[in-house]
Short mmCIF file of C-alpha atoms in Angstrom, two decimals:
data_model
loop_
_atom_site.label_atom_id
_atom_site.label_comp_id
_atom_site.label_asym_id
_atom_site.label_seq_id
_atom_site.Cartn_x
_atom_site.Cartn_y
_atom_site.Cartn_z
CA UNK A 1462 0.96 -17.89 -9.88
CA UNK A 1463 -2.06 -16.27 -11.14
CA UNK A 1464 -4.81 -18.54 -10.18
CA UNK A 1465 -3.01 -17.43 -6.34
CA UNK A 1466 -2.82 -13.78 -7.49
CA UNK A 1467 -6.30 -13.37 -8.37
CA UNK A 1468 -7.91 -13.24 -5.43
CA UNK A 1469 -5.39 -10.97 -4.01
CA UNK A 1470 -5.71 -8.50 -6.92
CA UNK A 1471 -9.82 -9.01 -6.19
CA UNK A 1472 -9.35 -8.27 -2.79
CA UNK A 1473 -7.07 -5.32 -3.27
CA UNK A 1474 -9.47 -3.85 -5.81
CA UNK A 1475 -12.19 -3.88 -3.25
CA UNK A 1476 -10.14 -2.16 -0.81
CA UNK A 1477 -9.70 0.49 -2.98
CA UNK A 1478 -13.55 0.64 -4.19
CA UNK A 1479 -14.14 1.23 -0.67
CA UNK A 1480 -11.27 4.06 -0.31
CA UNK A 1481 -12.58 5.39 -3.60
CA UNK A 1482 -16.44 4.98 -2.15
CA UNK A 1483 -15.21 7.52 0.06
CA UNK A 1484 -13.69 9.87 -2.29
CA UNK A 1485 -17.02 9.91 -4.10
CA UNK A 1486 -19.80 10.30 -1.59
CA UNK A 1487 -17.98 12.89 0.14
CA UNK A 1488 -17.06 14.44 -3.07
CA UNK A 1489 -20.59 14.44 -4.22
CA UNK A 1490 -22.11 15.51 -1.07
CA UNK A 1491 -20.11 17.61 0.63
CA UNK A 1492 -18.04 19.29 -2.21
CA UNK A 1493 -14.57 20.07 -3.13
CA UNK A 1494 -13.37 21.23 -0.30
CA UNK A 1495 -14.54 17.79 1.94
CA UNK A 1496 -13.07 15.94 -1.11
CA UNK A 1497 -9.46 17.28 -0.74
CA UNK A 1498 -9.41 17.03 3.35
CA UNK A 1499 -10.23 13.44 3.16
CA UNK A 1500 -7.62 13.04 -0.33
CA UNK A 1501 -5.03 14.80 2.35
CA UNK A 1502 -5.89 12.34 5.18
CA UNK A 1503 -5.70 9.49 2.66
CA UNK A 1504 -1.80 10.22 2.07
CA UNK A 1505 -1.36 10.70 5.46
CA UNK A 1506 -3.33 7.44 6.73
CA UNK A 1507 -1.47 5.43 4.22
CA UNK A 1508 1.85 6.40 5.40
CA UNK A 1509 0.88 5.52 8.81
CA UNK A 1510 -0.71 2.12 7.76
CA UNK A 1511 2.28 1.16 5.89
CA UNK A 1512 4.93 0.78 8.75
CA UNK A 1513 2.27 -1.77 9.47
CA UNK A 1514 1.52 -3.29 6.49
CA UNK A 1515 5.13 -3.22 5.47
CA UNK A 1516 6.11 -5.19 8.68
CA UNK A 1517 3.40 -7.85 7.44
CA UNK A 1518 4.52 -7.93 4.57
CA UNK A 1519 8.36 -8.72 5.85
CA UNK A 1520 6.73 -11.25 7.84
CA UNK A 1521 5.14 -12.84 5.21
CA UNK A 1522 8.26 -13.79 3.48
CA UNK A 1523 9.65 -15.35 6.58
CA UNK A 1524 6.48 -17.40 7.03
CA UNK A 1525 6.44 -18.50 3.14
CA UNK A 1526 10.06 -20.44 3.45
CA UNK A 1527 9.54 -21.25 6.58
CA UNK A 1528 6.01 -22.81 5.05
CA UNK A 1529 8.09 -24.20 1.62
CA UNK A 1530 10.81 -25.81 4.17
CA UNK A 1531 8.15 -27.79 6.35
CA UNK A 1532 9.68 -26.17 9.12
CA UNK A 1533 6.37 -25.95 11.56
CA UNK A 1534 8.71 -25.32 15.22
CA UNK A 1535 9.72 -22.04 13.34
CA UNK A 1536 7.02 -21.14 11.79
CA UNK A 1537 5.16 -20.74 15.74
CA UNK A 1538 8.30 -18.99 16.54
CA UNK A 1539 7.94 -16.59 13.84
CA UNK A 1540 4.35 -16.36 14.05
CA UNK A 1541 4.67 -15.64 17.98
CA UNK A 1542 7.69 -13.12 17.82
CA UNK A 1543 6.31 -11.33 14.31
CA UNK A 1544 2.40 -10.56 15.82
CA UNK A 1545 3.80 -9.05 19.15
CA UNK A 1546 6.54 -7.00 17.88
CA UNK A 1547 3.75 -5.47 15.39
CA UNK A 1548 1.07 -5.58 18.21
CA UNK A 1549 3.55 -3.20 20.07
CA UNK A 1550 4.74 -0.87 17.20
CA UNK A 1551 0.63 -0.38 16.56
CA UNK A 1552 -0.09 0.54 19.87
CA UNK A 1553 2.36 3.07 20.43
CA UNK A 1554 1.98 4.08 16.93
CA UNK A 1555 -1.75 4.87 17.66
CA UNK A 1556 -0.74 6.74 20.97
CA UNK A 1557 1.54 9.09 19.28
CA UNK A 1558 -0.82 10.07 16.02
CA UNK A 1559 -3.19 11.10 18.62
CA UNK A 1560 -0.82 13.36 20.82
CA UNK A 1561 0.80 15.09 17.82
CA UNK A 1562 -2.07 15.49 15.53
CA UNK A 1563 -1.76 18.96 14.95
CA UNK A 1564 1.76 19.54 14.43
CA UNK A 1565 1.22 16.33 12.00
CA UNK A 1566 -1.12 18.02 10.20
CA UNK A 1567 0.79 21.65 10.29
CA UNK A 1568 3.74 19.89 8.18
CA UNK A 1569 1.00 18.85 5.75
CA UNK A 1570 0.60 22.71 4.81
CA UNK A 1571 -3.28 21.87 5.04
CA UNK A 1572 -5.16 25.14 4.04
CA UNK A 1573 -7.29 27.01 6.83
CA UNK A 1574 -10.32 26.58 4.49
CA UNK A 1575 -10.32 22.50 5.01
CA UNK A 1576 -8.14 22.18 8.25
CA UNK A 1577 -11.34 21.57 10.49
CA UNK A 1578 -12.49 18.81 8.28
CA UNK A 1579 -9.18 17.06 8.03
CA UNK A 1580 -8.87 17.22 11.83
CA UNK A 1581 -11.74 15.47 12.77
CA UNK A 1582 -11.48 13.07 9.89
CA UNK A 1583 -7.81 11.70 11.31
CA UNK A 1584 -9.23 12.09 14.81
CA UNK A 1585 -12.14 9.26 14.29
CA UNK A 1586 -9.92 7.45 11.59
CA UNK A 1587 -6.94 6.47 13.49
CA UNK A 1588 -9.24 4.47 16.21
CA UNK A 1589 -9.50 1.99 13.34
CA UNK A 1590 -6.03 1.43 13.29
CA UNK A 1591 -5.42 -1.75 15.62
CA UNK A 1592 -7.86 -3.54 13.04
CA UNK A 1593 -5.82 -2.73 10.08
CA UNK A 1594 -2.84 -4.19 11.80
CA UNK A 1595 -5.06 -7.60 12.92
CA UNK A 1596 -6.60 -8.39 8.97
CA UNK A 1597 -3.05 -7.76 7.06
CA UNK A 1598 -1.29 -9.81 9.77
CA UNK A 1599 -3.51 -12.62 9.13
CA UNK A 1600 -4.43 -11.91 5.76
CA UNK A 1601 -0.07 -12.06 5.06
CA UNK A 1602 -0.55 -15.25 7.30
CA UNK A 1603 -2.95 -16.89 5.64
CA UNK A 1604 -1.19 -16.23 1.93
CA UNK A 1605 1.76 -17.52 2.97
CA UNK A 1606 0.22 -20.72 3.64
CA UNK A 1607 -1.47 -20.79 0.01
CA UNK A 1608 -5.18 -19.59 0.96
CA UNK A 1609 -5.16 -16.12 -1.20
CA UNK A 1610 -9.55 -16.32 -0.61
CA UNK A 1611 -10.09 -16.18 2.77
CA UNK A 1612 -8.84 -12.33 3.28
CA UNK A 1613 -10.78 -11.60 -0.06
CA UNK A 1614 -14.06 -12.81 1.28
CA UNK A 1615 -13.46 -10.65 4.51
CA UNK A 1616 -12.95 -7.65 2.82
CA UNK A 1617 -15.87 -8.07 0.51
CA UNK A 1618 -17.82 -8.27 3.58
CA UNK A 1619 -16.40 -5.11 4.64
CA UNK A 1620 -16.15 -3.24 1.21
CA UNK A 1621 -20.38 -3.72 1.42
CA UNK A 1622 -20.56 -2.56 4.70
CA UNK A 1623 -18.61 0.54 4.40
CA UNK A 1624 -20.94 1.65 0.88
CA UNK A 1625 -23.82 0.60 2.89
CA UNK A 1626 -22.31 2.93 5.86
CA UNK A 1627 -21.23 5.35 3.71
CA UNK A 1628 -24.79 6.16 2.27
CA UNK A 1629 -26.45 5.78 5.61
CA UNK A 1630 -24.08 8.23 7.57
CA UNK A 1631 -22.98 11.01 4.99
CA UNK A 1632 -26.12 10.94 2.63
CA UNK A 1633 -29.11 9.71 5.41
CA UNK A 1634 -28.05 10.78 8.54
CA UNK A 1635 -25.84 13.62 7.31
CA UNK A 1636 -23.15 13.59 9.80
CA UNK A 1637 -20.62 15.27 7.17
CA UNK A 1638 -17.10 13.86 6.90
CA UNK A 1639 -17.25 12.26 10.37
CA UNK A 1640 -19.40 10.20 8.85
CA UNK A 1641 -17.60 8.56 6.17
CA UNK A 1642 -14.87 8.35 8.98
CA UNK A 1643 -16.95 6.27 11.13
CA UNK A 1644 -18.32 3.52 8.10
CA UNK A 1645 -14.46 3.10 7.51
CA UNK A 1646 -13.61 2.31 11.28
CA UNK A 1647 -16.73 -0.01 11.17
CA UNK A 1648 -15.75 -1.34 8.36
CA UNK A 1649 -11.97 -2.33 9.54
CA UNK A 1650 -13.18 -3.53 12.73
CA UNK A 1651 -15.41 -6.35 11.06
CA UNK A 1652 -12.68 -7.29 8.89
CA UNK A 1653 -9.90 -7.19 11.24
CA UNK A 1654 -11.63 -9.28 13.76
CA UNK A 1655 -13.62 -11.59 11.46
CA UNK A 1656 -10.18 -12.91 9.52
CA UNK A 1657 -8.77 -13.37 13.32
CA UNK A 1658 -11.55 -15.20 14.05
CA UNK A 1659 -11.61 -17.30 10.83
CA UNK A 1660 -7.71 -18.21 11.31
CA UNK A 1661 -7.98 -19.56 14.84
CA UNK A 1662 -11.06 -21.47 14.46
CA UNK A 1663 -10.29 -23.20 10.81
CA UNK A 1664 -6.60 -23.52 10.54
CA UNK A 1665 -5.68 -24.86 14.01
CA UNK A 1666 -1.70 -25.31 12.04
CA UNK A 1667 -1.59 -21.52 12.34
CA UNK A 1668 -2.64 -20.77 15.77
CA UNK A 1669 0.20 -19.72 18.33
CA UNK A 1670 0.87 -18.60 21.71
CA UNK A 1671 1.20 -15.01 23.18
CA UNK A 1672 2.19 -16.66 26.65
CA UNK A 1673 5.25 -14.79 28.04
CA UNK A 1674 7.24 -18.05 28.20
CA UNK A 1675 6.42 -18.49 24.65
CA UNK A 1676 7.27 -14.91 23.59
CA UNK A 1677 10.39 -15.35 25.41
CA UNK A 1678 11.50 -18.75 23.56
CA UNK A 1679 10.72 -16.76 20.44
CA UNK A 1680 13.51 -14.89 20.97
CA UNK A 1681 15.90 -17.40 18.47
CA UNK A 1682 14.02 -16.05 15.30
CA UNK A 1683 13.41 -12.09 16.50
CA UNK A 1684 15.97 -11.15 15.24
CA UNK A 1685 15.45 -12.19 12.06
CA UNK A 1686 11.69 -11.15 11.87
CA UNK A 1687 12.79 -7.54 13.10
CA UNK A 1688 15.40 -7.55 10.37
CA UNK A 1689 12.78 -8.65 7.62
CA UNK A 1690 9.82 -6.68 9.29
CA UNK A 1691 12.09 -3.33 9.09
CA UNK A 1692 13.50 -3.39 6.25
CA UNK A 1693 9.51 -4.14 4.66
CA UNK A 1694 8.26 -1.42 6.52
CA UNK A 1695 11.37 0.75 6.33
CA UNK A 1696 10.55 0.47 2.20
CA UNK A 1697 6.59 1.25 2.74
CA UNK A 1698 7.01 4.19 4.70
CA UNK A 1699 10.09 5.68 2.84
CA UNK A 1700 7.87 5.27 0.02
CA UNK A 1701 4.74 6.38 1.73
CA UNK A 1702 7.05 9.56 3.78
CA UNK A 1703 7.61 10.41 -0.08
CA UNK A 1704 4.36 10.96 -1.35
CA UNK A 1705 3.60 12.00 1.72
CA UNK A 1706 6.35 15.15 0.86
CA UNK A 1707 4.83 15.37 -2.53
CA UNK A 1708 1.28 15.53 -1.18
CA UNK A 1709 2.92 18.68 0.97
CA UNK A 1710 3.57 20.69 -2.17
CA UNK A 1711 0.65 19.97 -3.80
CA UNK A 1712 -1.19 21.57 -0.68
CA UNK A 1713 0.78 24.98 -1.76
CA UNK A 1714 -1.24 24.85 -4.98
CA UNK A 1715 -4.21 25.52 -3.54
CA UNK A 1716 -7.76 24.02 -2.73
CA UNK A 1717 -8.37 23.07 -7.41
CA UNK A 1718 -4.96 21.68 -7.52
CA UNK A 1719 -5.33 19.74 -3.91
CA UNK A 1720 -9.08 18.29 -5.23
CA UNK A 1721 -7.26 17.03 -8.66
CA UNK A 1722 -4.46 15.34 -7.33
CA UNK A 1723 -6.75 13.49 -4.90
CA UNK A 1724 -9.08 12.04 -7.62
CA UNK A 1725 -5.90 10.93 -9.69
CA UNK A 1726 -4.34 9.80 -7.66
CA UNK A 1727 -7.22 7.32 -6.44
CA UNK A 1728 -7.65 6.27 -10.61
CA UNK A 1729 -3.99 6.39 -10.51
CA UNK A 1730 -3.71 3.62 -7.60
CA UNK A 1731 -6.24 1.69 -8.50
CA UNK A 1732 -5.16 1.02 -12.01
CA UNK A 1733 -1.51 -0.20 -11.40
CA UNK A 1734 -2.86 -2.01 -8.01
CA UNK A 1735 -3.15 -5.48 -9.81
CA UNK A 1736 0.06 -5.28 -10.62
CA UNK A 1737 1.19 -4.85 -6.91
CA UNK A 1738 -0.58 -7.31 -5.95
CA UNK A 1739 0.39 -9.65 -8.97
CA UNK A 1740 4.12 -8.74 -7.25
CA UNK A 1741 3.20 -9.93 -4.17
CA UNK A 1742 1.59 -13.32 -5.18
CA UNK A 1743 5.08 -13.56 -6.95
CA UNK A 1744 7.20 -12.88 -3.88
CA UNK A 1745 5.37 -15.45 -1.99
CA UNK A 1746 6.31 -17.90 -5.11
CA UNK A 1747 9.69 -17.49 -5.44
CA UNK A 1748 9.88 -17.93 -1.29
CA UNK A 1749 8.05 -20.68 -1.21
CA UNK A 1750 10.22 -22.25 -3.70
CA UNK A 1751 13.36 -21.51 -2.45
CA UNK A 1752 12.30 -22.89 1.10
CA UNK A 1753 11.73 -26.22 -1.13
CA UNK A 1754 15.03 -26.15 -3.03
CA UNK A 1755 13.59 -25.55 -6.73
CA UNK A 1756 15.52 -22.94 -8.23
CA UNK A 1757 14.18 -24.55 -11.75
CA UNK A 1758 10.65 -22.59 -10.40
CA UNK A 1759 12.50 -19.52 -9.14
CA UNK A 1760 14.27 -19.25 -12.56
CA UNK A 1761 11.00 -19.54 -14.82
CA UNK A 1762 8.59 -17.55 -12.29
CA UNK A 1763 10.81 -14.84 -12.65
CA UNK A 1764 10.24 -14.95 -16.66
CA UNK A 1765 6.66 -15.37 -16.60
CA UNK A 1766 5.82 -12.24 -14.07
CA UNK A 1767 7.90 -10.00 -16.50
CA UNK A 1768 5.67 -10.86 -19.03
CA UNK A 1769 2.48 -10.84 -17.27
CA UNK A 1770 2.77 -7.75 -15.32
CA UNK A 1771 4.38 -5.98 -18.30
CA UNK A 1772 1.73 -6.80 -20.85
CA UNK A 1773 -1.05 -6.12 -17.95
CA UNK A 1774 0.79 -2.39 -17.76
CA UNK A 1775 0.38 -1.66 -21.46
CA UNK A 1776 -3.12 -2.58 -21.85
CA UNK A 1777 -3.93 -0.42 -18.50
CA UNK A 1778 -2.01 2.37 -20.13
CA UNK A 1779 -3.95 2.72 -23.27
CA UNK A 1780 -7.37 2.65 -21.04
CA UNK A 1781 -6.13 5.22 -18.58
CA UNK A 1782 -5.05 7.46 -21.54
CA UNK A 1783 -8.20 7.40 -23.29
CA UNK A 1784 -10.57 7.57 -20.45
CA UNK A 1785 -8.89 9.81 -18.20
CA UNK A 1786 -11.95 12.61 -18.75
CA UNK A 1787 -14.61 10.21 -18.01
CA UNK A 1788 -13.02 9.04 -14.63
CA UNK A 1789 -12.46 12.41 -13.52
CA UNK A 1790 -15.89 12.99 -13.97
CA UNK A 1791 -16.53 10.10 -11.47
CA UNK A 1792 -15.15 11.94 -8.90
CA UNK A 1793 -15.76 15.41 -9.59
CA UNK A 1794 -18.84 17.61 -10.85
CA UNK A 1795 -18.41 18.60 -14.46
CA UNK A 1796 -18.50 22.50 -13.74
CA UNK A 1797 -15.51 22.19 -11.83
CA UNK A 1798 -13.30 22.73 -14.94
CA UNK A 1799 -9.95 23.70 -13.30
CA UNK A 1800 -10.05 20.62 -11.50
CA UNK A 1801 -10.66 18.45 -14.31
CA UNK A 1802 -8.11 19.78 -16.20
CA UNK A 1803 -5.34 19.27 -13.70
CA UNK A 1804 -6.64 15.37 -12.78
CA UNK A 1805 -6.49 14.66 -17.00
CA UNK A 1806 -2.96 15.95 -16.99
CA UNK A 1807 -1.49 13.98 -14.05
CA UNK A 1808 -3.39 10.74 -15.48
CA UNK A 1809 -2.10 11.28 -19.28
CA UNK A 1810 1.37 11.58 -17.97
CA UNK A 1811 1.59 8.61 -15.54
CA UNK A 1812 -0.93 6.43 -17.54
CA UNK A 1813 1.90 6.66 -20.17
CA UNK A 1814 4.52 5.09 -17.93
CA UNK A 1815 2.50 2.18 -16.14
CA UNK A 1816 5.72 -0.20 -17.00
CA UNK A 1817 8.11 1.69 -14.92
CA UNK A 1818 5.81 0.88 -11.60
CA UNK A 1819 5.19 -2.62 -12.91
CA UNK A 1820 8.24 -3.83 -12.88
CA UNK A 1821 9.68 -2.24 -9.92
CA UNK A 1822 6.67 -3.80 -7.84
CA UNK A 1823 8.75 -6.96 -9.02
CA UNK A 1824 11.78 -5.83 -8.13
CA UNK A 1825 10.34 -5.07 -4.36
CA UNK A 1826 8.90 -8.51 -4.26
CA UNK A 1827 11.73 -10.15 -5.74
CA UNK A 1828 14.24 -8.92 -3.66
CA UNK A 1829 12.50 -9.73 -0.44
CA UNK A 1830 11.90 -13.46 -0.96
CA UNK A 1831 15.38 -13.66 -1.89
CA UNK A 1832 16.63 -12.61 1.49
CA UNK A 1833 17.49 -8.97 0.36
CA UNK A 1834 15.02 -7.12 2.46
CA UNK A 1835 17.35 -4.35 2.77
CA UNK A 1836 17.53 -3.98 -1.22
CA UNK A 1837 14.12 -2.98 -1.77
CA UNK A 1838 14.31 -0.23 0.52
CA UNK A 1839 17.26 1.36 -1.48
CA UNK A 1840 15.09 1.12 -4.57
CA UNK A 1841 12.34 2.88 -2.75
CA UNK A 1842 14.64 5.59 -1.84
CA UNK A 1843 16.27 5.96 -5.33
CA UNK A 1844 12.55 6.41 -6.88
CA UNK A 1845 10.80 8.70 -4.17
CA UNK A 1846 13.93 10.84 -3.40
CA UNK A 1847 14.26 11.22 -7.46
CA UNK A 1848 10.53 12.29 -6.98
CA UNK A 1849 11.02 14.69 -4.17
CA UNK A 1850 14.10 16.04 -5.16
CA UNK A 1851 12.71 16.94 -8.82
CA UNK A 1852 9.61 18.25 -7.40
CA UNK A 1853 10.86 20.64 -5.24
CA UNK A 1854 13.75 21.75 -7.08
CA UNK A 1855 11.40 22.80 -10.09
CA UNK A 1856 7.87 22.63 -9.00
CA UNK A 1857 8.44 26.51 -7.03
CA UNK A 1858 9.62 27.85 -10.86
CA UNK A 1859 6.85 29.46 -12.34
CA UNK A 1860 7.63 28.68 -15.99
CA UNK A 1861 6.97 24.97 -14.89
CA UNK A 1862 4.68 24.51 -12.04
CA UNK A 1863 2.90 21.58 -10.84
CA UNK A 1864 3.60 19.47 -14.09
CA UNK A 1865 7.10 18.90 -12.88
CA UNK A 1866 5.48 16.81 -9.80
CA UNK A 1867 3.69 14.64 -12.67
CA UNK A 1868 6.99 14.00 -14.30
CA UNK A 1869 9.59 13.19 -11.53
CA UNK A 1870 7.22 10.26 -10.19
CA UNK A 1871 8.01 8.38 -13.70
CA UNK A 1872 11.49 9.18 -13.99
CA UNK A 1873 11.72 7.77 -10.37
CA UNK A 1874 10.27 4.44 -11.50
CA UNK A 1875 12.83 3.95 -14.42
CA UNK A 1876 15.72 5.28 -12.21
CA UNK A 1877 14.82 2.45 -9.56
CA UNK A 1878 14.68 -0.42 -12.30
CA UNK A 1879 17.65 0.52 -13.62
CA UNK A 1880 19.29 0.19 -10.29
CA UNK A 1881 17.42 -3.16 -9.53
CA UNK A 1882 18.63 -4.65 -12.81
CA UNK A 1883 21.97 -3.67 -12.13
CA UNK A 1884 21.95 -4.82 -8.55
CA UNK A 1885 21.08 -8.34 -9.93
CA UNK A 1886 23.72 -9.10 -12.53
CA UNK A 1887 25.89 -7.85 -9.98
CA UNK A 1888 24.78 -10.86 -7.32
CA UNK A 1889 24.43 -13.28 -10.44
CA UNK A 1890 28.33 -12.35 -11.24
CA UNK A 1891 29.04 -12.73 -7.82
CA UNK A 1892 27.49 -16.01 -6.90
CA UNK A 1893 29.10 -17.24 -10.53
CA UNK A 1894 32.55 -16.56 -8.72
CA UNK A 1895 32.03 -18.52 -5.99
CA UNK A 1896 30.91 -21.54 -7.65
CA UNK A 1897 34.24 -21.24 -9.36
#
C-alpha cells in the first residue's frame, strides 16, 4: 500500500509546489494585496474543481472492484457512462462560473482594494478547467488499474512548466497576476491532454467508446456511477462550500488577516496532503480487495493505514510547530509583522491536531470502497458545519476574534471521527446479526 501511495503523495506534493509557486511569485512580486486575491481565488477554484475531482474520485472506486472482480464488460460501461456524465457537468459548470462571476465573487466579501485582481485572475483561470477534469479522470483511471506513476510523471512535467511560466510571465514579462493565471492554464492543458494521450495510446484495456449507441448501452451501470460520482463530489464540495464560508469571514478581517490565512493555509495543505493521498491509495486497496473476495486484506489494510497515517501526523505536527515562523517567511516579507503573526497562530493551532484530519481522510476513503458513498458525505458535513457554525457564532465577538476560526476546524475533525467510529461498530453489530 505504500510502494502504490508514493507516487500519489509525490504527485500531489507537486501539485501543490506549483499552487504554492504561485502564492510566492505573486507574493514576492506583486505584494500583499496580489497575494490575498489569488489566496481568495484559490478557495474559490478549489471548490469548483472538487465537484469534479470528487466525481473522479467516486468513479474511481467503481473502476477499482470492477478492476479486482475481472469484470472488463463493466468496466467499458463504467468507463463510458462515468467520462460523459463528468464531461457534461464540466461544461456547464464552466458556462455558469463565467456568467455569474461577479455575484460569485460579491458572496466572497472580496475587499474593493483587491476585487480587480481577483476578477481577472478567475476570469483567465476557469478556461483551464476542462483540463483539470481530463488528467484526474484519467489519472483516477489509471490508479485504479495499479499504475500510481504515470499521472505523477505528467504533473512533474507540468509542475516545471508552470515555475518556468511563472518566472517568465509575472517576473520577465511582467504581466501582473494575469500572468501567473495564464502559466497555470498552460500548465493544466499539457497535463490534461498529455495523460489522455498516454492512456489511449499505452493501455489499449482502458480505452472506450463515446459513440451514442455505446453511451446509450451504458445506461445499466449509470445509475450506479451517478450514485457513487455524487455522493464523492457531494462530500468534496460540501467540504470545499465550507471553507469556502470560512474563507468569507476571513475576508471581513481585512486585507493582514486575508494575506495570513492564505499562506497557512497553503503550509497547512501541503503538510497533511500525504496523508490524503496515503487515504486514497488505501481506498483503492480495500476496493480492489473486496472486488477479489479477500476480506483477510481488507481486515489488516485497515490496521496498517491507522498506524501509518497516524504516526506520519505526529511527526508532521512537531515540524509544523517548530517551523511555523520560518515558513511564513517563505511566503511573506519579514516587515510584514501583522501578517506573520496571524499565519504562526493558525499553524501552531492546527499543526497541533494533524491526527484529527489523518484519520478522517481514512474514514472518507474507507467508507467509499466499502459501498458507503453516502457516509462520507455526512462526515464532511458533521466536520465543516461544526467549523462554520463555531466560526460564525463566535468569530463576530470581539473578546475572541479570528482565533475561534483556528479552533472550530480541529474540533470538526474529532467530531467527524467520532461519528465515523461509531458508524462502524454500528455496521459491524449489524452484519454480526445477520450472520446469526
Amino acid at each position: 500500500m505504500l510502494l502504490f501511495a508514493g507516487p500519489m503523495i509525490l504527485g500531489n506534493l507537486l501539485q501543490q509546489c506549483y499552487n504554492i509557486v504561485d502564492m510566492l511569485i505573486v507574493g514576492r512580486a506583486l505584494g500583499a494585496g496580489a497575494l490575498a486575491a489569488v489566496g481568495s481565488a484559490y478557495s474559490l477554484m478549489t471548490f469548483l474543481t472538487s465537484v469534479l475531482i470528487g466525481m473522479c474520485m467516486g468513479s474511481g472506486s467503481l473502476f477499482s472492484y470492477s478492476i479486482g472482480k475481472r469484470d472488463t464488460a463493466r468496466l467499458q460501461y463504467e468507463m463510458t457512462a462515468s467520462f460523459s456524465f463528468i464531461g457534461i457537468v464540466t461544461i456547464v459548470m464552466n458556462i455558469v462560473v463565467f456568467v455569474c462571476m461577479k455575484p460569485i465573487l460579491n458572496i466572497l466579501q472580496i475587499p474593493e482594494d483587491i476585487y480587480g485582481m481577483m476578477q481577472e485572475y478567475v476570469w483567465y483561470i476557469f478556461w483551464g478547467i476542462f483540463f483539470v477534469f481530463l488528467y484526474n479522470y484519467f489519472s483516477f483511471l489509471l490508479r485504479a488499474a495499479g499504475d500510481s506513476v504515470v499521472s505523477l510523471v505528467f504533473l512533474g512535467i507540468s509542475s516545471g512548466l508552470n515555475i518556468v511560466l511563472d518566472l517568465a510571465l509575472v517576473y520577465g514579462i511582467r504581466m501582473g497576476i494575469k500572468g501567473a493565471a495564464i502559466a497555470t492554464v498552460i500548465s493544466q492543458i499539457v497535463s490534461g491532454i498529455g495523460i489522455c494521450i498516454y492512456t489511449w495510446m499505452k493501455m489499449p484495456e482502458l480505452r472506450f467508446s463515446l459513440r451514442p449507441e455505446r453511451i446509450k448501452e451504458s445506461q445499466s451501470v449509470m445509475g450506479e456511477v451517478v450514485r457513487y460520482s455524487a455522493a464523492s463530489s457531494i462530500q468534496q464540495s460540501v467540504m470545499n462550500f465550507g471553507i469556502l464560508m470560512i474563507q468569507g469571514l476571513v475576508n471581513s478581517f481585512g486585507t493582514a488577516v486575508m494575506a495570513a490565512f492564505a499562506a497557512a493555509v497553503k503550509i497547512d495543505s501541503f503538510a497533511y496532503m500525504p496523508a490524503q493521498e496515503f487515504a486514497n491509495a488505501f481506498s483503492i486497496f480495500i476496493s480492489q480487495n473486496r472486488g477479489a473476495e479477500k476480506e483477510k486484506r481488507v481486515q489488516k489494510g485497515v490496521r496498517s493505514a491507522v498506524t501509518v497515517s497516524a504516526a506520519f501526523c505526529i511527526c508532521v505536527s512537531v515540524l509544523i510547530y517548530f517551523g511555523a515562523g520560518y515558513l511564513m517567511l517563505a511566503f511573506i516579507d519579514g516587515s510584514e509583522h501583522e501578517i506573520i503573526r496571524v499565519g504562526i497562530q493558525y499553524l501552531h493551532i492546527e499543526g497541533a491536531f494533524y491526527c484529527g484530519i489523518g484519520i478522517l481522510f481514512l474514514w472518507y476513503g474507507y467508507y467509499r470502497a466499502v459501498g458507503r458513498p453516502e457516509m462520507s458525505v455526512v462526515l464532511t458535513v458533521i466536520s465543516l458545519g461544526t467549523r462554520v457554525l463555531l466560526s460564525y457564532t463566535l468569530a463576530p465577538i470581539k473578546s475572541i476574534g479570528v482565533i475561534a476560526i483556528w479552533w472550530s476546524i480541529p474540533i470538526g475533525w474529532f467530531l467527524a471521527d467520532v461519528t465515523g467510529y461509531v458508524y462502524l461498530q454500528y455496521m459491524n453489530k449489524k452484519a454480526k446479526m445477520c450472520r446469526n
